[in-house]
Structures are given as structure tokens and as C-alpha cells.
Short mmCIF file of C-alpha atoms in Angstrom, two decimals:
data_model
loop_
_atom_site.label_atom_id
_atom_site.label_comp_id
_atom_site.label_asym_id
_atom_site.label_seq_id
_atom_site.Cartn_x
_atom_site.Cartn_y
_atom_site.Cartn_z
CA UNK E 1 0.00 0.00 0.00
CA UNK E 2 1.55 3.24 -0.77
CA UNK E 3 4.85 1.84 -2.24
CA UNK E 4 5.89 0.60 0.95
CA UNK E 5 6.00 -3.04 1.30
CA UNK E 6 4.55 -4.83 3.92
CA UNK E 7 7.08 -7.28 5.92
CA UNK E 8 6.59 -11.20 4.84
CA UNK E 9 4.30 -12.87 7.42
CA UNK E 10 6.00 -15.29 9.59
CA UNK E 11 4.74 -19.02 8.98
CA UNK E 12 3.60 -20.16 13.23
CA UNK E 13 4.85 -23.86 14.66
CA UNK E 14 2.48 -26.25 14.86
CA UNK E 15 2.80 -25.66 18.71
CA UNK E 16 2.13 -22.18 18.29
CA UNK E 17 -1.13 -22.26 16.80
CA UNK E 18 -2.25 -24.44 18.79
CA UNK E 19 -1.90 -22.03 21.59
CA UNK E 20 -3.38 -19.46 19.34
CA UNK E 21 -6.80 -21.97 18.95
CA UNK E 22 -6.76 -22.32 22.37
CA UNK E 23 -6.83 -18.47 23.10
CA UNK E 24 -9.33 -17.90 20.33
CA UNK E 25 -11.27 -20.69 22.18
CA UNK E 26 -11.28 -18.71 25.68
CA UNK E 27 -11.92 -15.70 23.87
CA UNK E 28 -15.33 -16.83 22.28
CA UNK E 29 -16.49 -17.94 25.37
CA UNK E 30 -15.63 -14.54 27.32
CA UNK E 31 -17.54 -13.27 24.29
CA UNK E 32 -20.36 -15.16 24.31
CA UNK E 33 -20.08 -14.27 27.97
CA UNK E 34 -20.34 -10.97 27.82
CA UNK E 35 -22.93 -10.24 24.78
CA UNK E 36 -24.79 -12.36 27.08
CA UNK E 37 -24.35 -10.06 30.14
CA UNK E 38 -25.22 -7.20 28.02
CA UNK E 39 -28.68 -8.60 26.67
CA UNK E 40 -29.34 -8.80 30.48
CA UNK E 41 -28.25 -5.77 31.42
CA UNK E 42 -26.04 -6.26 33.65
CA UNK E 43 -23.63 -3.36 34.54
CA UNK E 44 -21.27 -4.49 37.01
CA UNK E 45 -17.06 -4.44 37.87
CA UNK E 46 -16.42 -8.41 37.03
CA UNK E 47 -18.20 -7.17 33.62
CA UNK E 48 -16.08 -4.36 33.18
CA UNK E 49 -12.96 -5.71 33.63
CA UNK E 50 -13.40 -8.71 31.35
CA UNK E 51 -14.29 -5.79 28.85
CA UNK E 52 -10.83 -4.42 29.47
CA UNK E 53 -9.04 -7.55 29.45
CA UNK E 54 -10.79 -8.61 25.46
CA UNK E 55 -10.63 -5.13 24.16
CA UNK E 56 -7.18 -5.38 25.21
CA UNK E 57 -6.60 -8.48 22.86
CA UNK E 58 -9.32 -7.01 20.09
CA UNK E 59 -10.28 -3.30 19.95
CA UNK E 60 -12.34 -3.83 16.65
CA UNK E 61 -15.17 -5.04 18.63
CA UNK E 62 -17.58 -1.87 18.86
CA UNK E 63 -20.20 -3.79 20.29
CA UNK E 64 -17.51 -3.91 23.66
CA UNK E 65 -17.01 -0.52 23.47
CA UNK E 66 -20.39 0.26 23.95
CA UNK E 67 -20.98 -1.84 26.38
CA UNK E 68 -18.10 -0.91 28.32
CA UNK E 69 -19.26 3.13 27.68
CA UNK E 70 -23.01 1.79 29.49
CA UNK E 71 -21.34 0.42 32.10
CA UNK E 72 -19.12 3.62 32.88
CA UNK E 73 -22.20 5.38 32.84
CA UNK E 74 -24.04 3.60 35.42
CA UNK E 75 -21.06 4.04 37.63
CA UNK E 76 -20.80 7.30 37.29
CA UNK E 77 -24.83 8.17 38.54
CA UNK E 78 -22.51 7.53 42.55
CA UNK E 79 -19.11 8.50 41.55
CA UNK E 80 -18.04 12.23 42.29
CA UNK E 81 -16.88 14.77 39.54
CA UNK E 82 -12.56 13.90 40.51
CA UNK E 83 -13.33 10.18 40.53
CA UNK E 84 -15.44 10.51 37.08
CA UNK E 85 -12.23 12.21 35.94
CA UNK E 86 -10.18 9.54 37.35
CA UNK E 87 -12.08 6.72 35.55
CA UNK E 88 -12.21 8.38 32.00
CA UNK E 89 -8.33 9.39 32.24
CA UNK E 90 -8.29 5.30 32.88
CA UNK E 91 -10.37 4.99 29.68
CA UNK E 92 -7.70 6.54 27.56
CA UNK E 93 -5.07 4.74 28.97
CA UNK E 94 -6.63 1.96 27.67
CA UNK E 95 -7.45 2.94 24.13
CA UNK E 96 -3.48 3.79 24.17
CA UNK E 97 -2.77 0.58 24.78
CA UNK E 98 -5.13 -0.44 21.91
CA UNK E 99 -3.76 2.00 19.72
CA UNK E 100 -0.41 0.34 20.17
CA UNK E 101 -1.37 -3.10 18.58
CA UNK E 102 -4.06 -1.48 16.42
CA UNK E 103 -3.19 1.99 15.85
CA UNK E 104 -6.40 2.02 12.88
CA UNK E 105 -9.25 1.02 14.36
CA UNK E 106 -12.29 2.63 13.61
CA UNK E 107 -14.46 1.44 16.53
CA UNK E 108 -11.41 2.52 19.08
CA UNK E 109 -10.87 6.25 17.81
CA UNK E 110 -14.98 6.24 18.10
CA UNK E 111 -14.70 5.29 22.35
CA UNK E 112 -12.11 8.34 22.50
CA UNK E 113 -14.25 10.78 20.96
CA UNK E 114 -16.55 9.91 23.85
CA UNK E 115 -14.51 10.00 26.36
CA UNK E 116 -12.99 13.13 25.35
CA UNK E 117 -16.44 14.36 25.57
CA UNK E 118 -16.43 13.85 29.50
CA UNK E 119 -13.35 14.95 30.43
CA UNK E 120 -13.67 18.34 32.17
CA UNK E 121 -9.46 19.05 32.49
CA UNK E 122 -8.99 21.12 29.31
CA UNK E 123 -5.57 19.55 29.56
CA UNK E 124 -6.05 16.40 28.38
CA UNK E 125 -7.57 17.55 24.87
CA UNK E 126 -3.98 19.57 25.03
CA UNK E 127 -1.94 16.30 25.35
CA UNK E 128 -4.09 15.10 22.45
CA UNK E 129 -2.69 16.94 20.18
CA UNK E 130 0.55 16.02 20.98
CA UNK E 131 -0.59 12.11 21.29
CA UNK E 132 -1.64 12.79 17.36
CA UNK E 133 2.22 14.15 16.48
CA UNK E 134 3.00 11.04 17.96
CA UNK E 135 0.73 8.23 16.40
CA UNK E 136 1.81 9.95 12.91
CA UNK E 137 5.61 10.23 13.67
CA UNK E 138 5.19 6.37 13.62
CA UNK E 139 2.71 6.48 10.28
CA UNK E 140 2.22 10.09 8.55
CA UNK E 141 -0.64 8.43 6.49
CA UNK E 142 -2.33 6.86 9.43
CA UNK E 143 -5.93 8.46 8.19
CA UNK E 144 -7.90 7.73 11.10
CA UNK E 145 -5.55 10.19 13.25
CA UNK E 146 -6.05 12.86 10.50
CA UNK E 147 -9.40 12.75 10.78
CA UNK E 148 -8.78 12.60 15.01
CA UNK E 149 -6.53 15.57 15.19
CA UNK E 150 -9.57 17.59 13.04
CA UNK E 151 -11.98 17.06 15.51
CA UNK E 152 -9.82 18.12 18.59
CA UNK E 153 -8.68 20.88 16.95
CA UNK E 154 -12.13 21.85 16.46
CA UNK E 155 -13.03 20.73 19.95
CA UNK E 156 -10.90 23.07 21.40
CA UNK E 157 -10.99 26.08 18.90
CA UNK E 158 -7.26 25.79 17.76
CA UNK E 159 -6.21 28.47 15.25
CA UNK E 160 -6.48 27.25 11.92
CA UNK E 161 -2.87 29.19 10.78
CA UNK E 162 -1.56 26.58 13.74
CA UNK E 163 -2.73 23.38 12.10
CA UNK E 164 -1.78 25.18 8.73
CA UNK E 165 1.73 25.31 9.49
CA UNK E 166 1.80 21.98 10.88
CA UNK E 167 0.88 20.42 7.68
CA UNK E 168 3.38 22.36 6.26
CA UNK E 169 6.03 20.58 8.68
CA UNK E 170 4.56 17.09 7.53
CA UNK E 171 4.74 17.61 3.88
CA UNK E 172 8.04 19.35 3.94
CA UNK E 173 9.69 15.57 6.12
CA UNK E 174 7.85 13.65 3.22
CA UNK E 175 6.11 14.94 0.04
CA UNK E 176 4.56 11.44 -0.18
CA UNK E 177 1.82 11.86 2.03
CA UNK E 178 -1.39 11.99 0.68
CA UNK E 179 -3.25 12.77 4.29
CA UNK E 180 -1.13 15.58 4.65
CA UNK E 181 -1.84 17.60 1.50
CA UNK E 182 -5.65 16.47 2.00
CA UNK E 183 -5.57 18.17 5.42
CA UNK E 184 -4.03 20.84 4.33
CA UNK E 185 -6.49 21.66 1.67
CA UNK E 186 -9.23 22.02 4.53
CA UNK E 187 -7.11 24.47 6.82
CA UNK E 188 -5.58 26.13 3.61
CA UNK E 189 -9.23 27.12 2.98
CA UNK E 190 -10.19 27.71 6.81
CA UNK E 191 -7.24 30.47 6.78
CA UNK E 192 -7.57 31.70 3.22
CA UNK E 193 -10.77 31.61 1.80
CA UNK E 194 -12.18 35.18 -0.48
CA UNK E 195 -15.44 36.08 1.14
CA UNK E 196 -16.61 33.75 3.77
CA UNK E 197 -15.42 32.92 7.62
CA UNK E 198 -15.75 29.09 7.08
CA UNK E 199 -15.81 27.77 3.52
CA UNK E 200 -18.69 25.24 2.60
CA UNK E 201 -18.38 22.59 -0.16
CA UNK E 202 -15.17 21.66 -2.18
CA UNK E 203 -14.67 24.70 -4.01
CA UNK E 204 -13.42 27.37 -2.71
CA UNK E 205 -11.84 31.08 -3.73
CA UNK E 206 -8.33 31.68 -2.49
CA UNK E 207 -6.14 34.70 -3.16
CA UNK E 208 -3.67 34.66 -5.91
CA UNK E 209 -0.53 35.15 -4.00
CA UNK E 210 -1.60 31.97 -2.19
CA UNK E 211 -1.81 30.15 -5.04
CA UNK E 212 1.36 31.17 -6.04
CA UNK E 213 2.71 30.26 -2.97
CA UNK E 214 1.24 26.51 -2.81
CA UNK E 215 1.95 26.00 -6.52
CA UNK E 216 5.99 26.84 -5.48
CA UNK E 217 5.25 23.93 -2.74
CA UNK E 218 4.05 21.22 -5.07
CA UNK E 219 6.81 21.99 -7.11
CA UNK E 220 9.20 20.92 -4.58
CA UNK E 221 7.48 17.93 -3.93
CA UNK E 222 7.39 17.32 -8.12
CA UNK E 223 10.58 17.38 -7.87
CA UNK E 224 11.21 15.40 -5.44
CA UNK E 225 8.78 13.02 -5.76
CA UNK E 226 8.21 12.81 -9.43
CA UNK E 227 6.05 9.76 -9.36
CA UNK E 228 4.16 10.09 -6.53
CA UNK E 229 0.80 11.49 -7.25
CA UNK E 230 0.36 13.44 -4.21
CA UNK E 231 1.73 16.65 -5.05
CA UNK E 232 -0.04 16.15 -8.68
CA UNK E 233 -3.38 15.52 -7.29
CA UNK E 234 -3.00 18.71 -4.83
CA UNK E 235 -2.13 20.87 -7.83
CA UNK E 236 -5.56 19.50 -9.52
CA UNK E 237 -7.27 20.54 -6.71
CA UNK E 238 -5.52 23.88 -5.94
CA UNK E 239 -6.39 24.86 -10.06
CA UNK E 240 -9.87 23.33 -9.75
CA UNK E 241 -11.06 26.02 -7.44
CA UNK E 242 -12.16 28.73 -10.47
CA UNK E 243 -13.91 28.00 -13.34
CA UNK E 244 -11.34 30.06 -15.28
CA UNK E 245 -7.71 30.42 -14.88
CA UNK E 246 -7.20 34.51 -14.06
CA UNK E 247 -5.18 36.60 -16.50
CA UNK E 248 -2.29 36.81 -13.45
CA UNK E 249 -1.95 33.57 -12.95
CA UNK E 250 -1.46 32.03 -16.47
CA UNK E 251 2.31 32.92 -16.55
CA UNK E 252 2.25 30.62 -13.41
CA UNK E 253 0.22 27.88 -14.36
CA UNK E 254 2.49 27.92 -18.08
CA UNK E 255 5.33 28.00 -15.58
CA UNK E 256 4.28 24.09 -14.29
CA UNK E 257 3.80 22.87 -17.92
CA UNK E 258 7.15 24.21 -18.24
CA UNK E 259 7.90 21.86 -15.07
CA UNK E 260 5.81 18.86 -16.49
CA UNK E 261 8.16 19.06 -19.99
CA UNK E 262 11.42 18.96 -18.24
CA UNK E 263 10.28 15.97 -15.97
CA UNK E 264 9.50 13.70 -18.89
CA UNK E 265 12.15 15.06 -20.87
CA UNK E 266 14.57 14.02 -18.12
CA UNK E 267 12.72 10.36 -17.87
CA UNK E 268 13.30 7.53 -19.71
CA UNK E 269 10.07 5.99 -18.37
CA UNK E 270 6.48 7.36 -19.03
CA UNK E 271 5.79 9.85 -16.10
CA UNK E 272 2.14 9.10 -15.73
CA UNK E 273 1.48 11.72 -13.06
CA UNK E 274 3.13 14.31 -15.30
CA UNK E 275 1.81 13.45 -18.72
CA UNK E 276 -1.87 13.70 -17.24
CA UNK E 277 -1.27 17.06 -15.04
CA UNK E 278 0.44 18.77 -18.50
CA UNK E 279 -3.12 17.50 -20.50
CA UNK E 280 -4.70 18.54 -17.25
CA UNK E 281 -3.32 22.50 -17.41
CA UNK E 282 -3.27 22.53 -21.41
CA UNK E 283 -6.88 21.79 -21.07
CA UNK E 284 -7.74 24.01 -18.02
CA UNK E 285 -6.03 26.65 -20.22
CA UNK E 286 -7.90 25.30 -23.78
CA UNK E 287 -4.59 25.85 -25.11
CA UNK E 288 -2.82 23.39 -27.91
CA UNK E 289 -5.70 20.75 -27.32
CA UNK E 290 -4.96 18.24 -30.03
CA UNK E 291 -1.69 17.46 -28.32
CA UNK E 292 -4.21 16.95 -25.37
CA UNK E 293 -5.50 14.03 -26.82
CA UNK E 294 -2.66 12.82 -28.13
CA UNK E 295 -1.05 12.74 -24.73
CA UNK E 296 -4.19 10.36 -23.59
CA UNK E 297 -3.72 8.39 -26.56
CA UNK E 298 -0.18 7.87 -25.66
CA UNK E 299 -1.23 7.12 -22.19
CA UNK E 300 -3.83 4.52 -23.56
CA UNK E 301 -1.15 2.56 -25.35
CA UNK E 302 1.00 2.58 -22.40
CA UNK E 303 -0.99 1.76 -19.61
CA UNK E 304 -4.24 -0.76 -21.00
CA UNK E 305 -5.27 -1.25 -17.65
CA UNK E 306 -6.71 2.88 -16.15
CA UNK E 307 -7.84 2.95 -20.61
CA UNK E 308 -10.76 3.63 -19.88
CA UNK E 309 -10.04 6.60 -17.60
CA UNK E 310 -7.77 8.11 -20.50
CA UNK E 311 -10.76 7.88 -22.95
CA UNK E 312 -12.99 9.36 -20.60
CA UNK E 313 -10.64 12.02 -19.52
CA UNK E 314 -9.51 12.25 -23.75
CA UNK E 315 -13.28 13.40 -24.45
CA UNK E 316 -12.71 16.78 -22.83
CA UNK E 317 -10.12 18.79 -25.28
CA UNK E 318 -12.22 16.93 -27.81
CA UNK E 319 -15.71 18.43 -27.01
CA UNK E 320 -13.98 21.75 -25.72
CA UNK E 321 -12.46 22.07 -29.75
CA UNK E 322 -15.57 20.70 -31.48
CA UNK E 323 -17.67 23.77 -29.55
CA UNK E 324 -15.24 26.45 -29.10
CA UNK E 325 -17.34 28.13 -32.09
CA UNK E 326 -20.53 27.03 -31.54
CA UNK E 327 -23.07 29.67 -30.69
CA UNK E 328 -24.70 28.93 -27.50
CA UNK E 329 -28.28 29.72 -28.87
CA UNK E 330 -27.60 27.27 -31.51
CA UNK E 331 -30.64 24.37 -32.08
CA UNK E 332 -28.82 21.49 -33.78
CA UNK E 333 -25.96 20.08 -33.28
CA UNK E 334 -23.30 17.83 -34.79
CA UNK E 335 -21.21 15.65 -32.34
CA UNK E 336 -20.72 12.10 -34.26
CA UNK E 337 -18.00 10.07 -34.46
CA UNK E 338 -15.40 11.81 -32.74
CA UNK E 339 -14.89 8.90 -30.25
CA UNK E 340 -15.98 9.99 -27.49
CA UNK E 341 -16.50 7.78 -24.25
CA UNK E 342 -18.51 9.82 -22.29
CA UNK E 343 -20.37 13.35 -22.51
CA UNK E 344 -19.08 16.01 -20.22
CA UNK E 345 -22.39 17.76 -19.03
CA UNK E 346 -20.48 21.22 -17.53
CA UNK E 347 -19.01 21.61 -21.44
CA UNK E 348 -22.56 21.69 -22.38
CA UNK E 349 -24.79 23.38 -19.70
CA UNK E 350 -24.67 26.96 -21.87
CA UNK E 351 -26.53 25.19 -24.77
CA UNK E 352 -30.21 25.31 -22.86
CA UNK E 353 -31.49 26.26 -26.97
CA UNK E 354 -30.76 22.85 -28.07
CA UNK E 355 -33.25 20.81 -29.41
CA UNK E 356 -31.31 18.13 -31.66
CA UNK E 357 -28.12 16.05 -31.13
CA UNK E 358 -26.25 14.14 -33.13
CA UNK E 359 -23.88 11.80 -31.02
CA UNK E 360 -24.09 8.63 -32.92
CA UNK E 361 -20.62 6.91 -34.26
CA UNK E 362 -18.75 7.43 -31.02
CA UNK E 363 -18.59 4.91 -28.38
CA UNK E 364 -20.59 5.90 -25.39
CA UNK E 365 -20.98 3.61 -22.64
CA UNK E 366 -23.20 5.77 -20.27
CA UNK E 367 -25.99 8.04 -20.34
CA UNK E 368 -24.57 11.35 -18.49
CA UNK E 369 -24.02 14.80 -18.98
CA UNK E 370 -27.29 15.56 -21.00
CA UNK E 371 -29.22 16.41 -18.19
CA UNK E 372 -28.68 19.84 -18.50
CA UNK E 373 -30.27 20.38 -21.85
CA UNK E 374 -33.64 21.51 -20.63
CA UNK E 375 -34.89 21.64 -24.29
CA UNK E 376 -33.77 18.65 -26.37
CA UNK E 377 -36.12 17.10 -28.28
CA UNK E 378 -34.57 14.85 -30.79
CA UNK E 379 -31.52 12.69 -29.53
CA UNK E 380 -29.39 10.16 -31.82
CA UNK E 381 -27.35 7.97 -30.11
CA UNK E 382 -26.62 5.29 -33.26
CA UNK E 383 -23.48 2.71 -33.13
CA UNK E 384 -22.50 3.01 -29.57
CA UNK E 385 -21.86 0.58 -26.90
CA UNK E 386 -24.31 1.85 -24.42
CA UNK E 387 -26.23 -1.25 -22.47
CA UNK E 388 -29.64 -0.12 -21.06
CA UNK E 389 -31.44 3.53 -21.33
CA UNK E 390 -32.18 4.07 -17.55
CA UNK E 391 -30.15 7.69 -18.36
CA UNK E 392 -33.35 9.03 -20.70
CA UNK E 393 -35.74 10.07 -17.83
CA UNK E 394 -33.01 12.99 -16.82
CA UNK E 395 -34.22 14.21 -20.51
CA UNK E 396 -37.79 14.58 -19.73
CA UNK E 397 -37.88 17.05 -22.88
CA UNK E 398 -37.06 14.19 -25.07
CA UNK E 399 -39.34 13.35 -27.92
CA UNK E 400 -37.74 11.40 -30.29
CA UNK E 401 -34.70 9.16 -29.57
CA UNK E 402 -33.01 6.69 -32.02
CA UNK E 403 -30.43 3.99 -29.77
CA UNK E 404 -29.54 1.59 -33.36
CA UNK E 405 -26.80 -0.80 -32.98
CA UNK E 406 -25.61 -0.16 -29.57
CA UNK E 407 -25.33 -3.14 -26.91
CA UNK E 408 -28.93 -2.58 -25.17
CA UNK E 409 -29.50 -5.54 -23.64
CA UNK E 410 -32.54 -4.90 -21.26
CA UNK E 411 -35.42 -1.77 -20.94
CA UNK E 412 -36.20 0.20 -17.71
CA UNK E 413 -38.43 -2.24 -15.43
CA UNK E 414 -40.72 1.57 -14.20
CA UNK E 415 -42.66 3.63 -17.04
CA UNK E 416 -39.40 6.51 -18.35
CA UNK E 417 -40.37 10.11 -17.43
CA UNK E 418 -40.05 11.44 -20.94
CA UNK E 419 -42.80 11.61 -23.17
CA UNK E 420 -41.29 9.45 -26.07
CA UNK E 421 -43.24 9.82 -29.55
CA UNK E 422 -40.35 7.56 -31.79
CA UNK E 423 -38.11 5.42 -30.96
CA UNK E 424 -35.76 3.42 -32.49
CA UNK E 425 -33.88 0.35 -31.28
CA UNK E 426 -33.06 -2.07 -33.97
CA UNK E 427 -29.58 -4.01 -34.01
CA UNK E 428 -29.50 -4.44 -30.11
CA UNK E 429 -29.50 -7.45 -28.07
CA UNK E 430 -32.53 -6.24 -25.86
CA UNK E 431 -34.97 -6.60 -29.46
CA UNK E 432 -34.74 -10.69 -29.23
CA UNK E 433 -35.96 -10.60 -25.74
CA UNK E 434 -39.16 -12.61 -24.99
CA UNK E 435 -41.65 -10.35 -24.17
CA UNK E 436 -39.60 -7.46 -25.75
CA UNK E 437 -43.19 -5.54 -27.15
CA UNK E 438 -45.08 -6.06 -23.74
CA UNK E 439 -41.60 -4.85 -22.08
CA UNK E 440 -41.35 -1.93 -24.37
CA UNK E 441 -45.17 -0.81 -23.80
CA UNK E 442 -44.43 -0.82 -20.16
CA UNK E 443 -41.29 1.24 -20.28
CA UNK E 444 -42.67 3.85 -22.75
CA UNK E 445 -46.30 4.13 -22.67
CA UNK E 446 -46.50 7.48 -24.98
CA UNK E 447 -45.18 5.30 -28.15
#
């Protein structure tokens, strides 16, 4: 996982699993003990310490944890506020000696979070923090502590420029780590974000002389870390965040083509991550986008196996040059055989005028991105490979659709939302079907 490779598992005696059945044997029979206990509600100290002793050998078992949590409660209804305290500082004890032999597990980080909740020293959520530096100076990808360190942070109202410079640390000791640049992006907005306290959503507006700034960063790591995809994916999402690329920052974002060419100039082997970020920014730019698609089909011929990704991904630069010229208000359109795999609904959502589409001759697997044409009437969809038309009822405009030759191979099983007056479906597996017409009546009850 992550390029590092895990250590070869050590074959046990014949004496040594046996003492491992004989463990596992005890241990279902505490088990059984204890679910049993629990379905009787019985909250008591023998209870709670066999708790301890199997979460101690398994922390995965939520159903223990909660248990364990009902018990605490109970005890605490006679218990004063220090020895409460005392107790729940005992709790995470415990889940750091889980942590130890099971530093991800999702059922243990859960229990802290409650017992956090409890604890009335604002101390302790102090020493978290520092627990967290701790757990990830042993595993910097170790998501589940990511995600911990968030919510204590927010617990205790940390300053987001704090947790923004920590990430900062991270990255800069390895450039590989994916959690780190993902966490970042959520404080990066927190701190930076045009024209709103907290950001909401993905997408967010940061100044340009941050951008600058984190661009310089991944560049580092590019550098460094040339086939990693970490820094690459970052960049993605650092470029996503407008819709189009300013006027001041195109010399920048020509700057990490520049970056891209000398990387797989300087490489004998295909850089994947920097082939696909140089299509990326060419087409983010809508600059030179025939050598767009020739770097995806380069990339299709050199890795088979993420082809279908590539074609997807290729059907961008091709759409963006087929309507670069196309007036928006325009009523038919042309878009066959161009081999497209999929259409890209955001390319089209300016074309609300359009009532007929030509998309036949490409090779479509999918109904998608023609949602957004609130007035298409006439759709043909010829010689593709798509398999069913579930995707028609987000056309409820539709009025005439023609599906020849494709790989149909069944009809939708509810009547479609559109109001279908012709349709054609010759040269498709779905048309030998035994009840095919009482099928097709169902589906479309306007024909």
C-alpha cells in the first residue's frame, strides 16, 4: 500500500497455533459471555474488567465498546466529579494501549471521541494533540488520526494558521503523504478563503498570492517526488477552485507545464502523473488541445489497464475544440463520431437552446451529462456501446430518440419520465428478448 512493502508474514509452529486456537477458544467464550451479560443488562465491575481484558486483545469489537461506555455510565450516577475524571483518564489509557497493537481502528478512535467528551481538564484535549504528532511520527498516512486531530482541533478552537503550518512541517519531512496535502487543503481554505469565515463545499476562492505560494510547494514535492501522485493531485485541486484560470496567474500555471516538460524530458520511463497534469493545465487553459489528446492516446497505449479513464478524460479537449465556435443559442448540433466515451455535461450546460443532437458513431458507454439540456427534443445515439437507457428520464424534454446498434440488452423495469413519440432500437441485443413488445409498452407508454 503506498509503495511501501509490507514485511513477509512469519509461517507459526504447529505448537504455536495451537496455543493461538486455544486463546481464540477462551476468547469466544468470554464473548459469548459478555454479549450475554449485556442482553441482560447487567452493569457491574467483574463485567467491566473482562471488557478491558478482550478489548485489550481485540479493539475492533464496537459492540464492547459500547458496552463498556453503558457500564461507565451507570457508575458514574454515585461516583463524584474527581473520581469521574479519574475513571475516564483510565479509559484513555486503555485505548493507548489499543492503539499500540491497532493503531487504525475505527471502533477505538470512536470510544475516545466519547470519552474526550467527559473529560472536564482542558488539559487532556492539550496532550491530544501532541498524542496525534505522535501516532503519525510512527505512520504520517495513518488516516484515522487525521481525521482525530480535526476534531480536537475543532473541539478546542485551535487556530487554523496553527494546524496550517503543521501540515506544512509534515509535507516538507515527506512529500509522499497523501493525508497531509488532503488536510491541508481544509485548513488552507479555513485560513484563506475570499469572502466567507468558514468555507462550505469543495470549491473554494483563495487569493492569488496563495496560489502562487502553494503551486511553489508542489513543485518541490514534483521534484522530489516525481512519481508520486500526491503533489499532482494537490495541484488539480488547488487549479480546480475557479472555473477560469485569471489573467495573473497564467504565466504561473504555463510555468508548471514548463515543469511537467522537463520531468519527462529528463525520464526515460512514461511519467504518468506528469503526462496527465500537463493534459490537465493545457486543457484548463484550452490551449494546444490536439496534443491533449494525443497525450491520452499515448497514455492509452502505455498503460491498458486505467484505458478507460484516458478515454474518458480524452473526451474533454475533444468536445472543448468541437464547440469552441458554436453559438450557445444554436438548435442542432453535430457531435458524431469523434470517439468519445462519455459526454461532459459542464461543457454543455450553456446550450439550454438545443433541441437536436447528433452523437451517434462514437462509443458511449453511459448516459450522463445531457441532463442539462432543458430543451432537447430529438436525440441520436446510433453505433455506440451503451447497455440499457435508464439515463433518458433525466431528458424529460425528449421526444424522439433513435439507440440503433448499440449493446442494449434490457429496458427500464418503471414507465421513463419522458414523453417518447419515436423510438428506435433495432440491431441491439434487448430486441430478441421474450416479451420485448409487452416490455417496451411498459417502459414507454406514450409510443
Amino acid at each position: 500500500m503506498h509503495g511501501r512493502r509490507l514485511a513477509d508474514k512469519k509461517v507459526p509452529t504447529a505448537e504455536e497455533r495451537a496455543e493461538e486456537l486455544a486463546k481464540l477458544a477462551k476468547c469466544n467464550t468470554l464473548m459469548k459471555s459478555l454479549l450475554d451479560r449485556r442482553k441482560r443488562g447487567v452493569v457491574d465491575e467483574s463485567s467491566f474488567d473482562v471488557t478491558q481484558k478482550m478489548l485489550e486483545i481485540n479493539p475492533d469489537f464496537n459492540t464492547l465498546w459500547n458496552y463498556r461506555r453503558d457500564i461507565l455510565n451507570s457508575f458514574f450516577v454515585s461516583k463524584t466529579a474527581d473520581e469521574k475524571e479519574a475513571m475516564l483518564l483510565n479509559e484513555l489509557q486503555l485505548l493507548e494501549r489499543a492503539f499500540r497493537k491497532h493503531p487504525k481502528c475505527y471502533a477505538a478512535w470512536h470510544y475516545r471521541k466519547w470519552v474526550l467528551q467527559q473529560v472536564k481538564d482542558p488539559k487532556v484535549l492539550q496532550r491530544e494533540l501532541a498524542l496525534c504528532k505522535a501516532f503519525l511520527d510512527k505512520d504520517d498516512r495513518n488516516f484515522h488520526v487525521w481525521n482525530f486531530r480535526q476534531w480536537v482541533v475543532a473541539l478546542i478552537g485551535l487556530d487554523p494558521k496553527v494546524e496550517l503550518q503543521f501540515t506544512t512541517d509534515r509535507i516538507q519531512k515527506n512529500f509522499s503523504n497523501y493525508s497531509a496535502w488532503h488536510y491541508r487543503s481544509k485548513y488552507l481554505a479555513a485560513v484563506h478563503a475570499k469572502g466567507a469565515e468558514q468555507p462550505k463545499g469543495d470549491t473554494v476562492s483563495l487569493p492569488l498570492d496563495v496560489i502562487r505560494s502553494e503551486l511553489e510547494l508542489v513543485r518541490n514535492g514534483v521534484y522530489t517526488e516525481p512519481d508520486d501522485q500526491c503533489c499532482w493531485l494537490y495541484l488539480r485541486w488547488l487549479l480546480w477552485q475557479e472555473s477560469e484560470v485569471p489573467d495573473e496567474l497564467v504565466p504561473d500555471v504555463e510555468s508548471q507545464i514548463a515543469v511537467c516538460d522537463e520531468l519527462i524530458e529528463s525520464e526515460e520511463k512514461i511519467l504518468r502523473w506528469a503526462m496527465l497534469t500537463k493534459a490537465f493545465l493545457l486543457t484548463l487553459l484550452k490551449r494546444d488541445l490536439q496534443q491533449v489528446v494525443a497525450i491520452y492516446d499515448k497514455m492509452i497505449e502505455a498503460d491498458p489497464v486505467h484505458s478507460s479513464y484516458y478515454s474518458d478524460a480524452r473526451s474533454i479537449p475533444i468536445l472543448q475544440q468541437k464547440l469552441a465556435d458554436v453559438p450557445v443559442d444554436v438548435r442542432s448540433l453535430d457531435l458524431s463520431n469523434n470517439g468519445l466515451t462519455v459526454v461532459h455535461g459542464r461543457l454543455l450546460s450553456s446550450f439550454t437552446a438545443l433541441e437536436e443532437l447528433n452523437l451517434s458513431g462514437n462509443a458511449l458507454t453511459r448516459w450522463s451529462g445531457l441532463s442539462c439540456l432543458t430543451s432537447l427534443q430529438v436525440l441520436n445515439v446510433d453505433n455506440n456501446a451503451l447497455t440499457s437507457l435508464d439515463g433518458i428520464s433525466a431528458i424529460p424534454t425528449l421526444k424522439r430518440l433513435s439507440a440503433r446498434h448499440n449493446n442494449i440488452n434490457k429496458l427500464p423495469g418503471e414507465p421513463v419520465k419522458c414523453q417518447l413519440l419515436s423510438l428506435e432500437l433495432s440491431g441491439n441485443f434487448v430486441c430478441d428478448a421474450e416479451h420485448y413488445n409487452e416490455q417496451l409498452r411498459k417502459a414507454f407508454p406514450s409510443l
